[in-house]
mmCIF file of C-alpha atoms in Angstrom:
data_model
loop_
_atom_site.group_PDB
_atom_site.id
_atom_site.type_symbol
_atom_site.label_atom_id
_atom_site.label_comp_id
_atom_site.label_asym_id
_atom_site.label_seq_id
_atom_site.Cartn_x
_atom_site.Cartn_y
_atom_site.Cartn_z
ATOM 1 C CA UNK A 1 0.000 0.000 0.000
ATOM 2 C CA UNK A 2 1.279 3.496 -0.807
ATOM 3 C CA UNK A 3 2.383 5.781 2.019
ATOM 4 C CA UNK A 4 2.091 9.568 2.178
ATOM 5 C CA UNK A 5 4.303 11.448 4.641
ATOM 6 C CA UNK A 6 3.768 15.142 5.454
ATOM 7 C CA UNK A 7 6.517 17.146 7.162
ATOM 8 C CA UNK A 8 6.405 20.813 8.125
ATOM 9 C CA UNK A 9 9.820 22.400 7.539
ATOM 10 C CA UNK A 10 12.177 22.828 10.491
ATOM 11 C CA UNK A 11 12.277 26.012 12.540
ATOM 12 C CA UNK A 12 13.061 29.064 10.392
ATOM 13 C CA UNK A 13 14.794 32.267 11.451
ATOM 14 C CA UNK A 14 11.480 34.123 11.620
ATOM 15 C CA UNK A 15 9.772 31.296 13.538
ATOM 16 C CA UNK A 16 12.522 31.822 16.094
ATOM 17 C CA UNK A 17 11.965 35.594 16.071
ATOM 18 C CA UNK A 18 8.154 35.189 16.380
ATOM 19 C CA UNK A 19 7.540 37.025 13.101
ATOM 20 C CA UNK A 20 4.887 36.410 10.452
ATOM 21 C CA UNK A 21 6.800 34.721 7.633
ATOM 22 C CA UNK A 22 4.349 33.738 4.888
ATOM 23 C CA UNK A 23 5.923 34.007 1.445
ATOM 24 C CA UNK A 24 9.144 35.670 2.637
ATOM 25 C CA UNK A 25 12.035 33.328 1.829
ATOM 26 C CA UNK A 26 13.910 32.968 5.124
ATOM 27 C CA UNK A 27 16.464 30.252 6.009
ATOM 28 C CA UNK A 28 16.374 27.531 8.629
ATOM 29 C CA UNK A 29 17.984 27.989 12.026
ATOM 30 C CA UNK A 30 20.462 25.449 13.413
ATOM 31 C CA UNK A 31 17.563 24.061 15.429
ATOM 32 C CA UNK A 32 15.553 23.758 12.201
ATOM 33 C CA UNK A 33 18.331 21.704 10.621
ATOM 34 C CA UNK A 34 18.419 19.476 13.691
ATOM 35 C CA UNK A 35 14.643 19.032 13.402
ATOM 36 C CA UNK A 36 15.079 17.922 9.781
ATOM 37 C CA UNK A 37 17.667 15.341 10.863
ATOM 38 C CA UNK A 38 15.349 14.178 13.646
ATOM 39 C CA UNK A 39 12.542 13.759 11.093
ATOM 40 C CA UNK A 40 14.868 11.519 9.092
ATOM 41 C CA UNK A 41 15.531 9.433 12.216
ATOM 42 C CA UNK A 42 11.779 9.032 12.657
ATOM 43 C CA UNK A 43 11.433 7.854 9.035
ATOM 44 C CA UNK A 44 14.405 5.465 9.061
ATOM 45 C CA UNK A 45 13.644 2.330 7.085
ATOM 46 C CA UNK A 46 11.034 4.004 4.902
ATOM 47 C CA UNK A 47 11.774 4.204 1.170
ATOM 48 C CA UNK A 48 10.359 7.062 -0.894
ATOM 49 C CA UNK A 49 9.709 7.100 -4.630
ATOM 50 C CA UNK A 50 9.051 10.816 -5.111
ATOM 51 C CA UNK A 51 9.174 14.023 -3.045
ATOM 52 C CA UNK A 52 7.252 17.289 -3.241
ATOM 53 C CA UNK A 53 8.164 20.629 -1.727
ATOM 54 C CA UNK A 54 7.367 24.311 -2.105
ATOM 55 C CA UNK A 55 9.229 27.070 -3.937
ATOM 56 C CA UNK A 56 10.614 28.375 -0.612
ATOM 57 C CA UNK A 57 14.124 27.714 0.708
ATOM 58 C CA UNK A 58 13.192 26.596 4.233
ATOM 59 C CA UNK A 59 11.090 23.703 2.919
ATOM 60 C CA UNK A 60 13.613 22.753 0.235
ATOM 61 C CA UNK A 61 16.483 22.759 2.742
ATOM 62 C CA UNK A 62 14.501 20.611 5.178
ATOM 63 C CA UNK A 63 13.783 18.109 2.397
ATOM 64 C CA UNK A 64 17.421 18.045 1.295
ATOM 65 C CA UNK A 65 18.722 17.404 4.831
ATOM 66 C CA UNK A 66 16.070 14.742 5.389
ATOM 67 C CA UNK A 67 16.822 12.821 2.202
ATOM 68 C CA UNK A 68 20.593 13.107 2.743
ATOM 69 C CA UNK A 69 20.209 11.695 6.256
ATOM 70 C CA UNK A 70 18.108 8.832 4.870
ATOM 71 C CA UNK A 71 20.677 8.221 2.112
ATOM 72 C CA UNK A 72 18.024 8.550 -0.599
ATOM 73 C CA UNK A 73 17.910 10.423 -3.894
ATOM 74 C CA UNK A 74 14.422 10.665 -5.365
ATOM 75 C CA UNK A 75 12.760 12.757 -8.079
ATOM 76 C CA UNK A 76 11.693 16.032 -6.472
ATOM 77 C CA UNK A 77 8.938 18.376 -7.618
ATOM 78 C CA UNK A 78 9.039 21.979 -6.364
ATOM 79 C CA UNK A 79 5.832 23.941 -6.798
ATOM 80 C CA UNK A 80 4.548 27.275 -5.479
ATOM 81 C CA UNK A 81 1.134 25.643 -4.948
ATOM 82 C CA UNK A 82 2.650 24.212 -1.738
ATOM 83 C CA UNK A 83 3.970 27.579 -0.516
ATOM 84 C CA UNK A 84 3.065 28.903 2.906
ATOM 85 C CA UNK A 85 -0.033 31.047 3.275
ATOM 86 C CA UNK A 86 0.512 34.655 2.200
ATOM 87 C CA UNK A 87 0.194 36.767 5.350
ATOM 88 C CA UNK A 88 0.038 39.982 3.330
ATOM 89 C CA UNK A 89 0.641 43.142 5.371
ATOM 90 C CA UNK A 90 1.566 41.067 8.436
ATOM 91 C CA UNK A 91 4.642 39.520 6.792
ATOM 92 C CA UNK A 92 7.852 40.478 8.565
ATOM 93 C CA UNK A 93 6.080 41.872 11.619
ATOM 94 C CA UNK A 94 6.703 40.540 15.108
ATOM 95 C CA UNK A 95 3.445 38.941 16.272
ATOM 96 C CA UNK A 96 3.387 40.977 19.498
ATOM 97 C CA UNK A 97 3.949 44.232 17.560
ATOM 98 C CA UNK A 98 1.161 43.309 15.136
ATOM 99 C CA UNK A 99 -1.172 42.713 18.082
ATOM 100 C CA UNK A 100 -0.360 46.184 19.438
ATOM 101 C CA UNK A 101 -1.166 47.720 16.049
ATOM 102 C CA UNK A 102 -4.396 45.885 15.197
ATOM 103 C CA UNK A 103 -5.434 44.418 18.554
ATOM 104 C CA UNK A 104 -5.302 40.851 19.858
ATOM 105 C CA UNK A 105 -8.822 40.001 18.690
ATOM 106 C CA UNK A 106 -8.168 41.084 15.084
ATOM 107 C CA UNK A 107 -4.855 39.212 14.874
ATOM 108 C CA UNK A 108 -6.515 36.108 16.316
ATOM 109 C CA UNK A 109 -9.279 36.356 13.693
ATOM 110 C CA UNK A 110 -6.752 36.634 10.862
ATOM 111 C CA UNK A 111 -4.666 33.757 12.193
ATOM 112 C CA UNK A 112 -7.394 31.434 13.381
ATOM 113 C CA UNK A 113 -10.448 31.944 11.174
ATOM 114 C CA UNK A 114 -10.840 29.781 8.079
ATOM 115 C CA UNK A 115 -12.066 32.375 5.618
ATOM 116 C CA UNK A 116 -10.934 35.838 6.826
ATOM 117 C CA UNK A 117 -7.660 36.934 5.152
ATOM 118 C CA UNK A 118 -5.264 39.506 6.606
ATOM 119 C CA UNK A 119 -4.914 42.702 4.520
ATOM 120 C CA UNK A 120 -3.462 41.838 1.085
ATOM 121 C CA UNK A 121 -3.003 38.209 2.151
ATOM 122 C CA UNK A 122 -4.660 34.784 2.008
ATOM 123 C CA UNK A 123 -7.067 33.058 4.351
ATOM 124 C CA UNK A 124 -6.575 29.370 5.064
ATOM 125 C CA UNK A 125 -9.515 28.754 2.727
ATOM 126 C CA UNK A 126 -7.672 30.561 -0.103
ATOM 127 C CA UNK A 127 -4.504 28.576 0.664
ATOM 128 C CA UNK A 128 -6.454 25.322 0.424
ATOM 129 C CA UNK A 129 -7.897 26.443 -2.920
ATOM 130 C CA UNK A 130 -4.403 26.274 -4.457
ATOM 131 C CA UNK A 131 -3.005 23.351 -2.429
ATOM 132 C CA UNK A 132 -5.810 20.839 -2.922
ATOM 133 C CA UNK A 133 -6.071 20.975 -6.742
ATOM 134 C CA UNK A 134 -2.302 20.412 -6.848
ATOM 135 C CA UNK A 135 -2.736 17.440 -4.537
ATOM 136 C CA UNK A 136 -5.405 15.961 -6.791
ATOM 137 C CA UNK A 137 -3.502 16.401 -10.050
ATOM 138 C CA UNK A 138 0.006 15.482 -8.831
ATOM 139 C CA UNK A 139 0.407 13.878 -5.408
ATOM 140 C CA UNK A 140 -2.751 11.734 -5.527
ATOM 141 C CA UNK A 141 -1.708 10.492 -8.964
ATOM 142 C CA UNK A 142 1.570 9.163 -7.585
ATOM 143 C CA UNK A 143 -0.262 7.494 -4.698
ATOM 144 C CA UNK A 144 -2.614 5.792 -7.175
ATOM 145 C CA UNK A 145 0.471 4.409 -8.897
ATOM 146 C CA UNK A 146 1.490 2.814 -5.588
ATOM 147 C CA UNK A 147 4.341 5.244 -4.896
ATOM 148 C CA UNK A 148 5.503 6.296 -1.448
ATOM 149 C CA UNK A 149 5.334 10.098 -1.398
ATOM 150 C CA UNK A 150 7.148 12.574 0.870
ATOM 151 C CA UNK A 151 5.762 16.131 1.093
ATOM 152 C CA UNK A 152 7.861 18.765 2.906
ATOM 153 C CA UNK A 153 5.961 22.029 3.021
ATOM 154 C CA UNK A 154 4.583 24.555 5.530
ATOM 155 C CA UNK A 155 2.200 24.872 8.452
ATOM 156 C CA UNK A 156 -0.752 26.091 6.417
ATOM 157 C CA UNK A 157 -0.174 24.189 3.169
ATOM 158 C CA UNK A 158 0.165 20.959 5.186
ATOM 159 C CA UNK A 159 -2.870 21.966 7.276
ATOM 160 C CA UNK A 160 -4.842 22.163 4.020
ATOM 161 C CA UNK A 161 -3.767 18.617 3.138
ATOM 162 C CA UNK A 162 -4.627 17.291 6.606
ATOM 163 C CA UNK A 163 -8.062 18.933 6.312
ATOM 164 C CA UNK A 164 -8.739 16.849 3.205
ATOM 165 C CA UNK A 165 -7.134 13.613 4.419
ATOM 166 C CA UNK A 166 -8.803 13.722 7.863
ATOM 167 C CA UNK A 167 -12.143 15.067 6.549
ATOM 168 C CA UNK A 168 -11.993 18.118 8.821
ATOM 169 C CA UNK A 169 -14.255 21.141 8.492
ATOM 170 C CA UNK A 170 -12.832 24.635 8.110
ATOM 171 C CA UNK A 171 -13.709 25.305 11.753
ATOM 172 C CA UNK A 172 -11.913 22.143 12.917
ATOM 173 C CA UNK A 173 -8.745 22.665 10.906
ATOM 174 C CA UNK A 174 -7.985 26.184 12.161
ATOM 175 C CA UNK A 175 -7.269 24.775 15.631
ATOM 176 C CA UNK A 176 -4.874 22.160 14.275
ATOM 177 C CA UNK A 177 -1.228 22.710 15.254
ATOM 178 C CA UNK A 178 1.502 21.036 13.195
ATOM 179 C CA UNK A 179 4.890 20.949 14.884
ATOM 180 C CA UNK A 180 8.003 21.718 12.838
ATOM 181 C CA UNK A 181 9.934 18.660 11.685
ATOM 182 C CA UNK A 182 7.448 16.039 12.950
ATOM 183 C CA UNK A 183 6.346 13.571 10.225
ATOM 184 C CA UNK A 184 2.686 12.617 9.802
ATOM 185 C CA UNK A 185 2.455 9.197 8.148
ATOM 186 C CA UNK A 186 -0.660 8.172 6.201
ATOM 187 C CA UNK A 187 -1.116 4.624 4.926
ATOM 188 C CA UNK A 188 -3.266 4.963 1.825
ATOM 189 C CA UNK A 189 -5.370 2.611 -0.277
ATOM 190 C CA UNK A 190 -4.690 2.583 -4.046
ATOM 191 C CA UNK A 191 -7.896 4.584 -4.601
ATOM 192 C CA UNK A 192 -6.795 7.371 -2.268
ATOM 193 C CA UNK A 193 -8.606 6.466 0.951
ATOM 194 C CA UNK A 194 -6.777 6.881 4.263
ATOM 195 C CA UNK A 195 -6.326 3.508 5.949
ATOM 196 C CA UNK A 196 -4.363 4.683 8.975
ATOM 197 C CA UNK A 197 -2.442 7.667 10.301
ATOM 198 C CA UNK A 198 0.284 8.099 12.890
ATOM 199 C CA UNK A 199 2.962 10.557 13.973
ATOM 200 C CA UNK A 200 6.467 9.192 13.418
ATOM 201 C CA UNK A 201 9.025 9.649 16.180
ATOM 202 C CA UNK A 202 12.693 8.574 16.410
#
């Protein structure tokens, strides 16, 4: 049976600095690189046929470290459809500073509602509208061919995938937290149904 593994990239510089990152291309921290190596430990013994990642460096670097640690070279598809959610005018701002400017309640609504975007940015619903068609036309196709697929992307692009795979509503998915560098492993049927799910740990 094919396996799908989702990994959120390791800690980035702006995760560490508590800033809204979104589409800004920031690097991993040393801790983020360690998280990528720890993800590889958790996936030891698993063989992948293809990997997908976003157009952003922090996801690509996490994938590269992970595959190197596993000793695997696989075809890799990079696509902006898997990019992090665009946080618009919030990008680059410290989260505490943003709360002072717009108020805690407004920031919470932008971060935690399904369909309310920040100014000039994307809601989670809008993020899902680009992630899920890409899943259907690319990733799901590889799973139907029986391939084991590794996806290394971002908190909100992976959240969109989990929403589909776990049949969550928009209200349910906004409360979902995905830790950096922790693999989610889905055992799939050839027709794309989820048979089982677990979190991999070293």
